[in-house]
XYZ file of C-alpha atoms in Angstrom:
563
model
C -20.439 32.274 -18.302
C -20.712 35.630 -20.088
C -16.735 36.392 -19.668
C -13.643 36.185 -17.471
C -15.497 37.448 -14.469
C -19.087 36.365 -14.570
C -20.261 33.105 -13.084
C -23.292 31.061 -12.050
C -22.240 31.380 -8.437
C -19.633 32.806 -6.432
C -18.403 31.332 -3.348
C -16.495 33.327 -0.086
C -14.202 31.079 1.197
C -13.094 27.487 0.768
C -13.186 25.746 3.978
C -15.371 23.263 5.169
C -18.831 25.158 4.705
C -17.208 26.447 1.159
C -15.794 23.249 -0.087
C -19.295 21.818 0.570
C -21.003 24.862 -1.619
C -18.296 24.249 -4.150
C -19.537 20.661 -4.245
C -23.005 20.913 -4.821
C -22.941 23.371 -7.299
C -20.177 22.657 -9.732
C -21.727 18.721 -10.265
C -24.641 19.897 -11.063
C -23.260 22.084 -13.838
C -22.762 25.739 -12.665
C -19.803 27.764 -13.007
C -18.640 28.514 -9.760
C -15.768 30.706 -8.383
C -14.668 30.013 -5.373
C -12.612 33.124 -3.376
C -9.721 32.397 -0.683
C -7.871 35.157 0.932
C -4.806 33.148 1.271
C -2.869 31.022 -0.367
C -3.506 27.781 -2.578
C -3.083 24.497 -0.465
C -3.161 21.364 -2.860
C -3.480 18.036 -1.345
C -0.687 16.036 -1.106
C 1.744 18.683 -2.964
C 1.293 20.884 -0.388
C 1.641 19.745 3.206
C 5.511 20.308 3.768
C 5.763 18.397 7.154
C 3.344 15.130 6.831
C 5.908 12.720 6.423
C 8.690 14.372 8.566
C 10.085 12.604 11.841
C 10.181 14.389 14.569
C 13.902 14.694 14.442
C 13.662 16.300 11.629
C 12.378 19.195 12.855
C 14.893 22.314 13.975
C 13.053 22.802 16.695
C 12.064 19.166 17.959
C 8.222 20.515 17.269
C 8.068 23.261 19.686
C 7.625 26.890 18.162
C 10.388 29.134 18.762
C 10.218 31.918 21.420
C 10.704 34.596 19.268
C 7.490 33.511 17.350
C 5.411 32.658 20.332
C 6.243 36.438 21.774
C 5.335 38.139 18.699
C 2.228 35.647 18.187
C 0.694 35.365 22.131
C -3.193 34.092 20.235
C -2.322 32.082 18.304
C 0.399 30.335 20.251
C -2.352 29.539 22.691
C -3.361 27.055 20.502
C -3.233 23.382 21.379
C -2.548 22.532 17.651
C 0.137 25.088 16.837
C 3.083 23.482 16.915
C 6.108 23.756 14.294
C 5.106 21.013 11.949
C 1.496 23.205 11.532
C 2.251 26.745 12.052
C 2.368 27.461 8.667
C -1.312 26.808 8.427
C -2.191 29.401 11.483
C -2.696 33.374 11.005
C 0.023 34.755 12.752
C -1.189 37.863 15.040
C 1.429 40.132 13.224
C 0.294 39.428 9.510
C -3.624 39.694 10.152
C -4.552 42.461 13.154
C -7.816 42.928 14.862
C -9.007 44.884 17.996
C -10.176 43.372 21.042
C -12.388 45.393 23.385
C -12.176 42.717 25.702
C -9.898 39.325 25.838
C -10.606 37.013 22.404
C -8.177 34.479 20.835
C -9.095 34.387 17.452
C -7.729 31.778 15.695
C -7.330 31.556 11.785
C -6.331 29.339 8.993
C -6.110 31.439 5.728
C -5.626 28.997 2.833
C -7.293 26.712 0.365
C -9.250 24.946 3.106
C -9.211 26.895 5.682
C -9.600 25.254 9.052
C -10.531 22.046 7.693
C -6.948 21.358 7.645
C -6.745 21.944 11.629
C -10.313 20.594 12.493
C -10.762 18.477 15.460
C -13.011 16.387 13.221
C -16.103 15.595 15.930
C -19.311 15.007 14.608
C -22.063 15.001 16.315
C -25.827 15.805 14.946
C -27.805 18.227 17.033
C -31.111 17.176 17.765
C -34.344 19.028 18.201
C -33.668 19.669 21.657
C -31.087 21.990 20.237
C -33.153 23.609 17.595
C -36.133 23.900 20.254
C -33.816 25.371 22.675
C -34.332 28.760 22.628
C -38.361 28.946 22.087
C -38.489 26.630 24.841
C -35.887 28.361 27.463
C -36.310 31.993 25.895
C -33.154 32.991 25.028
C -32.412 34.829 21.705
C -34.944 33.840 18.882
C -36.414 30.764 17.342
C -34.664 28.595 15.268
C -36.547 28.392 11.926
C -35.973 25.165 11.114
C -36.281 21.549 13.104
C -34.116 18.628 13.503
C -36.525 17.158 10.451
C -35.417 19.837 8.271
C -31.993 18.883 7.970
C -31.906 15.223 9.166
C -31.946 13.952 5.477
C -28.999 16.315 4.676
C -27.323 15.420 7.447
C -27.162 11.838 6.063
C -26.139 13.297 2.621
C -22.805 15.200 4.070
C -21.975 11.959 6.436
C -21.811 9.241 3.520
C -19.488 11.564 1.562
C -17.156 13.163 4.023
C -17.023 9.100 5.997
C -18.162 9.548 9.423
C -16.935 6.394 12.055
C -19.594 5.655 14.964
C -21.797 3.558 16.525
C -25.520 3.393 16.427
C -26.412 4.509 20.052
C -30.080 5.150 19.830
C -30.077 8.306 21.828
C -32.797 10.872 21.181
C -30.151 13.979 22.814
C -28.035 12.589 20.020
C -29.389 11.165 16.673
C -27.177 8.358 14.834
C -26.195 8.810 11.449
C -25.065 7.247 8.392
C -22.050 5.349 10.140
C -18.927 3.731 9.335
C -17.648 0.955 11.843
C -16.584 2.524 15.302
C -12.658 2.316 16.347
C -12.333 0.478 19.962
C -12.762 2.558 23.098
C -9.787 1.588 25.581
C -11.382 -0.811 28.201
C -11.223 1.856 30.874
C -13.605 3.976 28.900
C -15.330 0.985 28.087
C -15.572 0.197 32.135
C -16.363 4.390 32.677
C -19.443 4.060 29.946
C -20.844 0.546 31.317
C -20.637 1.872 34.964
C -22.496 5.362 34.004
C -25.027 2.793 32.247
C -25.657 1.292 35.082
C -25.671 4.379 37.759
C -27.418 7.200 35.449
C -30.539 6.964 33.411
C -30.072 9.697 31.960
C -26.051 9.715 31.115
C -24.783 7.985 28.346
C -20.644 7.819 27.614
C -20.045 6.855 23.771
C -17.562 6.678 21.060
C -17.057 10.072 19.834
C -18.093 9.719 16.382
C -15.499 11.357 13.687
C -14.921 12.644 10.326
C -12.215 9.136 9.752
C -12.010 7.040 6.951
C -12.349 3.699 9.236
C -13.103 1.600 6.196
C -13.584 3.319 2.761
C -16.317 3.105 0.947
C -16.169 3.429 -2.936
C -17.467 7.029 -2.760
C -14.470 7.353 -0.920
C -12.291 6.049 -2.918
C -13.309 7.849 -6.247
C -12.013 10.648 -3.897
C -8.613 9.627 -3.508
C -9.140 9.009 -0.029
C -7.771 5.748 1.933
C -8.229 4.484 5.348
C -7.363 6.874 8.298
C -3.250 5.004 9.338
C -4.155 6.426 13.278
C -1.001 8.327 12.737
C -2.663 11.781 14.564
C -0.260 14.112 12.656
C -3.975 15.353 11.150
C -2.413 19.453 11.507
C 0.042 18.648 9.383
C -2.670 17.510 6.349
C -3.352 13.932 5.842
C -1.481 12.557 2.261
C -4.016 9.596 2.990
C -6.991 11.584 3.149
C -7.760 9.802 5.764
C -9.639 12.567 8.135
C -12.205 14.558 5.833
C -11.181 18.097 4.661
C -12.024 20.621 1.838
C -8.366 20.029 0.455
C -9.077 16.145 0.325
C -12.694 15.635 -0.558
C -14.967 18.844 -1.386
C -12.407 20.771 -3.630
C -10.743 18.179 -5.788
C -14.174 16.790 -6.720
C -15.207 20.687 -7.707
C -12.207 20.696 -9.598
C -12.915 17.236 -11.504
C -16.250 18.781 -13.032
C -14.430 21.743 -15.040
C -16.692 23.546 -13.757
C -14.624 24.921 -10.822
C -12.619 28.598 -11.150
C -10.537 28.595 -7.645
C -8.850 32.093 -6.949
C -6.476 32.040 -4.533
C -4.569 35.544 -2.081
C -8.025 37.490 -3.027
C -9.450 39.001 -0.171
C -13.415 39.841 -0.580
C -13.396 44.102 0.001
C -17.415 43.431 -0.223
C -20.734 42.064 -1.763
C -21.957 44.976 -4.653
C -25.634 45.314 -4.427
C -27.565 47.104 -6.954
C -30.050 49.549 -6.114
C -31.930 49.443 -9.436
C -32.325 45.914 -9.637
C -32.835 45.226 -5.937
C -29.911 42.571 -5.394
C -26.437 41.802 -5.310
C -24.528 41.443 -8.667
C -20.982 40.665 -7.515
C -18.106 41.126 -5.157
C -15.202 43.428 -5.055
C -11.725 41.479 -4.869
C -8.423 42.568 -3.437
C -5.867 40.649 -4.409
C -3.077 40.029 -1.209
C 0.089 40.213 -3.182
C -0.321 43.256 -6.068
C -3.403 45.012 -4.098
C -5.167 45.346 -7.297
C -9.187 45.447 -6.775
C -10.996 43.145 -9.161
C -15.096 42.711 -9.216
C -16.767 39.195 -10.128
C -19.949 38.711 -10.863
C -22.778 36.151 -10.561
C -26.633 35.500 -10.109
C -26.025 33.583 -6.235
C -23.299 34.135 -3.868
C -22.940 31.700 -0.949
C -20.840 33.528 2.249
C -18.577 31.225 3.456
C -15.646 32.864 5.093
C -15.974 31.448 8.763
C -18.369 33.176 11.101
C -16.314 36.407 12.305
C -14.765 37.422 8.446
C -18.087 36.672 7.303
C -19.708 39.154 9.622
C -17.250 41.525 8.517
C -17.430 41.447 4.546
C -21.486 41.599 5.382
C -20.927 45.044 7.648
C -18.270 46.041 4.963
C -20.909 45.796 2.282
C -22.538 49.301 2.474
C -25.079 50.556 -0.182
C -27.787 53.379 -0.482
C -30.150 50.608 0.010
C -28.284 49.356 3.280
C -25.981 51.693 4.654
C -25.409 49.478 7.887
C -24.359 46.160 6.090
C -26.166 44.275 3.345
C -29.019 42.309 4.712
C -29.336 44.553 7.681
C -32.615 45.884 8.031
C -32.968 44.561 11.496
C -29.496 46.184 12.978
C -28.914 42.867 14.492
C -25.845 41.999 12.448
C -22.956 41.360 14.008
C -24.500 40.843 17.173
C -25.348 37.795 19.303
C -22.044 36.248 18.468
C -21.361 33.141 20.748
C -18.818 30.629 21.298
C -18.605 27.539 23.437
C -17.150 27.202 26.521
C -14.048 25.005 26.991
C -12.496 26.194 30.187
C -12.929 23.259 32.553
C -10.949 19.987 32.516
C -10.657 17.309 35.033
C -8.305 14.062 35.688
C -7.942 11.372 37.804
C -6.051 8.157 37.672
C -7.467 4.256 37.818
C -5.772 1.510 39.800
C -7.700 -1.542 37.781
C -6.930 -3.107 34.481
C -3.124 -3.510 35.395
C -3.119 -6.401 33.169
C -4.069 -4.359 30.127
C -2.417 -1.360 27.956
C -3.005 1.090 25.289
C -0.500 0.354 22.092
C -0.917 2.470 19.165
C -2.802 6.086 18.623
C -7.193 6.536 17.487
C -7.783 9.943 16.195
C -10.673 10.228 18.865
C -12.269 8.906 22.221
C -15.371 8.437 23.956
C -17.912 11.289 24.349
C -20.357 12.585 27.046
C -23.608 13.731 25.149
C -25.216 16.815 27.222
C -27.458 15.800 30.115
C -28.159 19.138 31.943
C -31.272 20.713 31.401
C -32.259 18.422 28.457
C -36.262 17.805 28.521
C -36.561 20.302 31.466
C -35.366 22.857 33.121
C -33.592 21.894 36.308
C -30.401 24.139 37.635
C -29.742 27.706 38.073
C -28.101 27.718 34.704
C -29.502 27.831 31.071
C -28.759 24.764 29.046
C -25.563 22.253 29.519
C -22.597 20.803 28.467
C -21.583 18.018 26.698
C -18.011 16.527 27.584
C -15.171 14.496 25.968
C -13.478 11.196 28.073
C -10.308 9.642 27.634
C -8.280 7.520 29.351
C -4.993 5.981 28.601
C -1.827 4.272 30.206
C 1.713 5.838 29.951
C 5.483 5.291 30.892
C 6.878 6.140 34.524
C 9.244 8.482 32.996
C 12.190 8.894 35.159
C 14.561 11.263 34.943
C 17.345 10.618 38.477
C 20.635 9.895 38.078
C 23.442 10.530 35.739
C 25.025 8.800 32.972
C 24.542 4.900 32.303
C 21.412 5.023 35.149
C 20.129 8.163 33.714
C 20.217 6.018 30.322
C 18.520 2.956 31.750
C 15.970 5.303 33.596
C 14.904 6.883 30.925
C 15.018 3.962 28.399
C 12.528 1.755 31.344
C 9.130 0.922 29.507
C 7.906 0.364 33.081
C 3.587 1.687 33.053
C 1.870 3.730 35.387
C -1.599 3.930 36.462
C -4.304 4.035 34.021
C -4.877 8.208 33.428
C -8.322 9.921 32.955
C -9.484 12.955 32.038
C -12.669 14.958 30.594
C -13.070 18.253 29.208
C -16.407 20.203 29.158
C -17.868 21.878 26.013
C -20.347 24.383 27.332
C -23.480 26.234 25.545
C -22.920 29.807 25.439
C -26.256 31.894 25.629
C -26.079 34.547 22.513
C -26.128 37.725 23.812
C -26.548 41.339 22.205
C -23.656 42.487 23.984
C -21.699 40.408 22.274
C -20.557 41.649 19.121
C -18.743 42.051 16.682
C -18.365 45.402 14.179
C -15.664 47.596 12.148
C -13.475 49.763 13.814
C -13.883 53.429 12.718
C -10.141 54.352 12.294
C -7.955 51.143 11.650
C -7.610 49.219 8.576
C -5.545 46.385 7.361
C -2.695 45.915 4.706
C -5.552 45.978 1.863
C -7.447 48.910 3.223
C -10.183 46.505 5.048
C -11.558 48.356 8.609
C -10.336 45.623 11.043
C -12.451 43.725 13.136
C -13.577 44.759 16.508
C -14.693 42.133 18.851
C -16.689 42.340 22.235
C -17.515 39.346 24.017
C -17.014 37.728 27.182
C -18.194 35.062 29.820
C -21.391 35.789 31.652
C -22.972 34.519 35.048
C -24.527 31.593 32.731
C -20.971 30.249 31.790
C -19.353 30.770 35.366
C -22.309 28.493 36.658
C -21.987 25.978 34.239
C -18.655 25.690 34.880
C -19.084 24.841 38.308
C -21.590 22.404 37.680
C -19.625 20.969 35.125
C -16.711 20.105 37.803
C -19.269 18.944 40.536
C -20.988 16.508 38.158
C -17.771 15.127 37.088
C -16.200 14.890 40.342
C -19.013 12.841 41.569
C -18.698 10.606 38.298
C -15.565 10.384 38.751
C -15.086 9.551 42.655
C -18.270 6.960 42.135
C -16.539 5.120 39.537
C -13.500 4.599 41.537
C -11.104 6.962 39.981
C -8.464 8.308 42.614
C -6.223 11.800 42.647
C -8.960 14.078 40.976
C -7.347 17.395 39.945
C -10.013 19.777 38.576
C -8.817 22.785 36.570
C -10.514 26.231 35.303
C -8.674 27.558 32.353
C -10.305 31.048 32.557
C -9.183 30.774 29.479
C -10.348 33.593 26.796
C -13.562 33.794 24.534
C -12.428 31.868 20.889
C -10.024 29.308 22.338
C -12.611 26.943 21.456
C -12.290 27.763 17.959
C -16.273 27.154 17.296
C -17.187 31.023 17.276
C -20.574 31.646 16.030
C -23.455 33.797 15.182
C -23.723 37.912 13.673
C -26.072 36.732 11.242
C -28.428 34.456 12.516
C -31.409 32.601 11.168
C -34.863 33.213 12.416
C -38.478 33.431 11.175
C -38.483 37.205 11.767
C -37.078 39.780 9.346
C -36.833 42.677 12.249
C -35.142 40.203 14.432
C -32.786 38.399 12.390
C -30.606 38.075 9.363
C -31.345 34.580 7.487
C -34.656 33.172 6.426
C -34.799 29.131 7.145
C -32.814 28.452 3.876
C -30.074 30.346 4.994
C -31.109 33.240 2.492
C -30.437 36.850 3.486
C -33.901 38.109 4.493
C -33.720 41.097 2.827
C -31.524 40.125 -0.312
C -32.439 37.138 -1.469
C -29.423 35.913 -3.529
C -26.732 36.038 -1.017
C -26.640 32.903 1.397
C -24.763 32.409 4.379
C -24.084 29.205 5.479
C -21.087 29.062 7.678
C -21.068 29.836 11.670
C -22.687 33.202 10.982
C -26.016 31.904 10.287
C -25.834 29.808 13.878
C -29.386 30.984 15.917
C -27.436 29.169 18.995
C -24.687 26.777 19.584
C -25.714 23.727 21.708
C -23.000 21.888 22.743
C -22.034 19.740 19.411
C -18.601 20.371 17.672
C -20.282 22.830 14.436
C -19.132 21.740 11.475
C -21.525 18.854 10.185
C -23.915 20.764 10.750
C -22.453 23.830 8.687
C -21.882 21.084 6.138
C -25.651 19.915 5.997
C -26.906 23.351 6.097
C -24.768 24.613 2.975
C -25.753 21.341 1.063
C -29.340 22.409 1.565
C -29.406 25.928 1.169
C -27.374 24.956 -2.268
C -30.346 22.830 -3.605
C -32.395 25.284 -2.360
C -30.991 27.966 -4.280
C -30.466 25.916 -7.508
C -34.320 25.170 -7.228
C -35.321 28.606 -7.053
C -32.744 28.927 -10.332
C -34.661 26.942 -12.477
C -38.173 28.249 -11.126
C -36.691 31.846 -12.108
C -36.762 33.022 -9.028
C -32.620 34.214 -8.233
């Protein structure tokens, strides 16, 4: 390091794609600053409400009204509650403009997200990465399920990822620690679609939990997952994987870790004369003073849409549109998956059993639409999530002593089931996202504008979705199916993705196959930007796995003299 501001590598952001970049870099000896726009979250110091009862609480968990009319997006979020609403953007502090309907939802801290994560993890396979070459939608993906298999493996026996070897080629297994138990009416639900289906499968949802440590694990700090599923408020077990737990602490144990904390990234400097970027201008949240860092690589991690917009923010002679964007195709193609339909049902067997205790997951449908053929009027599929469980009769007649006795009865109902469907979105050119002209933040960034919406793909899916399950459902027995569509806005799902996608071709995309900017070869992007498509998998593995090997990729090219 030259001085105060020069580095071997800065990184944008320190969520879960960040953390990971962090990582891999600082243990293998480079000085690496890593840049946060909001504020420092330290594990266990710093997660006010783990160990609070729900008493406790002024507001018995629920967020007051006050806050929920000021903040309508984010309070549309399943996970925003009061004892994690201090890790959500509120929609006051942080603006942006919608053109049409998006819930954008934000963590801005040390960790980002990977605090509020819903910690599935599920490998895509190469009918993902084949996917659009073979149903010709947007471009090809430049890489193959082969390419990032072995990395996939590297991320899973660090971060401790619980499932079961299923042998399913729509959904590779991994490097595994022991399953927890399915309840036995998703046991019954799997072994009768075993039987009915050839081509359906219902597993354990495999998950980023610590079901039994391992010693790399334990040099971590981390200790088995306790099933409490308070995981928003930040586990003081470690027990779930996250940035703050795992990826940054072990940065910080090297010494070779500078963490900067309320700095928002203005933009990536790129130098005509030497044909690359040098550094990145700095705003710092609380005093507004601009700062610029330097380094030979910088890694973009600052989740998909604030990644898009430091790239379009980053203007030069050399690329007056955004850095890296020869092709004009940045910020566009932006998709999302689609969460909008649920469905539930009830089960009259298995009165002799219950469900005692909490798991931090549940069984999982991989996708079987469209998988080694086309066959509906819809691109692609869905995969779906399955639970079932058995709850009080809560009753709430009378007054007094038999309103007491009522409500104190621990008598059970039926067994409940439900499914929700996670939906492919087709990337689209029309949806985009880009800088307003004319509005700006607090620290004089242009804010976001976003464009994108449903199309005929998604309304068909959805239908199919319910059909498919309905039958399921009714064939297996279950009674009183209600089915449900949310219509629910764009970025709900929280797994937005895309703006500066990978491909093969410079003039139609932004990344090369190592996640390298086509047209400025030290700046990497390895968060949901770079996403070609979005299959149906929960995206952060594979954000993880990408970023560990577009980092050894990068630190090979180092010491070849090549960045």
């Amino acid at each position: 390091m030259a001085d105060n501001n020069t580095f071997d590598v800065i990184v944008i952001g320190s969520g879960i794609s960040g953390g990971w970049a962090a990582k891999e870099f600082t243990e293998k000896g480079l000085k690496t600053l890593v840049l946060e726009r909001g504020k420092d979250v330290k594990h266990l110091k710093d997660y006010p409400t783990t160990n609070m009862m729900p008493w406790e609480f002024e507001h018995r968990g629920q967020v007051p009204y006050a806050i929920q009319k000021d903040n309508p997006v984010v309070s549309r979020c399943y996970a925003f509650r009061e004892d994690a609403m201090h890790f959500f953007v509120k929609d006051t502090d942080h603006p942006y403009v919608q053109d049409k309907p998006f819930d954008w939802i934000r963590g801005y801290q040390v960790g980002g997200k990977s605090l509020l994560w819903a910690r599935q993890t599920q490998r895509w396979s190469n009918y993902d990465f084949e996917g659009p070459a073979r149903d010709g939608f947007a471009v090809d993906w430049p890489i193959r399920y082969n390419d990032l298999a072995p990395w996939y493996s590297y991320v899973e026996k660090f971060a401790g990822i619980s499932g079961n070897k299923d042998g399913l080629d729509v959904l590779p297994d991994g490097e595994f620690l022991p399953p927890l138990e399915l309840s036995c009416v998703e046991n019954y639900f799997k072994e009768f679609v075993a039987k009915k289906y050839t081509d359906r499968h219902v597993i354990y949802a495999r998950c980023a939990h610590l079901t039994v440590p391992q010693q790399i694990h334990l040099d971590q700090g981390r200790a088995q997952c306790q099933k409490r599923n308070l995981c928003q408020r930040g586990c003081p077990f470690g027990g779930y994987f996250s940035s703050n737990a795992s990826t940054i602490p072990w940065a910080e144990k090297t010494g070779n870790l500078t963490l900067r904390s309320n700095a928002v990234v203005h933009s990536i400097i790129y130098d005509d004369q030497k044909g690359k970027a040098t550094g990145v201008r700095v705003i710092d949240t609380n005093t507004k003073a601009a700062t610029e860092y330097f380094a030979r690589i910088i890694f973009v991690n600052a989740a998909a849409l604030n990644t898009n917009l430091v790239l379009l923010n980053s203007t030069s002679k050399r690329f007056p549109n955004g850095l890296g964007n020869d092709s004009g195709v940045l910020g566009k193609y932006v998709a999302f998956h689609n969460y909008r339909a649920h469905i539930s049902g009830k089960y009259d067997g298995f009165k002799d059993s219950k469900t005692d205790g909490r798991t931090p997951t549940s069984a999982y449908l991989p996708r079987f639409r469209n998988v080694k053929k086309q066959e509906t009027d819809f691109l692609r599929g869905y995969a779906a999530g399955f639970s079932a469980g058995r709850y009080p009769n809560i009753n709430r007649d009378g007054f007094g002593e038999t309103l007491k006795n009522n409500l104190a009865s621990k008598e059970l109902g039926p067994w409940r089931v439900g499914s929700h469907m996670m939906g492919e979105t087709i990337p689209k050119e029309s949806n985009t996202v880009s800088l307003d002209a004319n509005k700006k933040d607090a620290w004089d960034m242009p804010l976001l504008k976003v464009s994108i919406d449903y199309d005929e793909n998604d309304e068909k899916m959805v239908k199919d979705y319910l059909e498919q399950m309905t039958e399921m459902f009714t064939a297996a027995g279950f009674t009183d199916i209600q089915t449900n569509d949310s219509k629910q806005a764009p970025g709900l799902d929280i797994h937005e993705m895309g703006g500066a996608r990978m491909g093969n071709d410079p003039k139609t995309s932004i990344l090369n196959k190592w996640n390298q900017l086509h047209a400025c070869k030290n700046v990497f992007v390895t968060d949901g930007a770079c996403m070609t498509s979005t299959s149906t998998q929960n995206p952060s593995l594979t954000y993880m796995a990408l970023t560990a090997r577009a980092a050894d990729y990068a630190m090979s090219q180092m010491k070849k003299g090549e960045l």
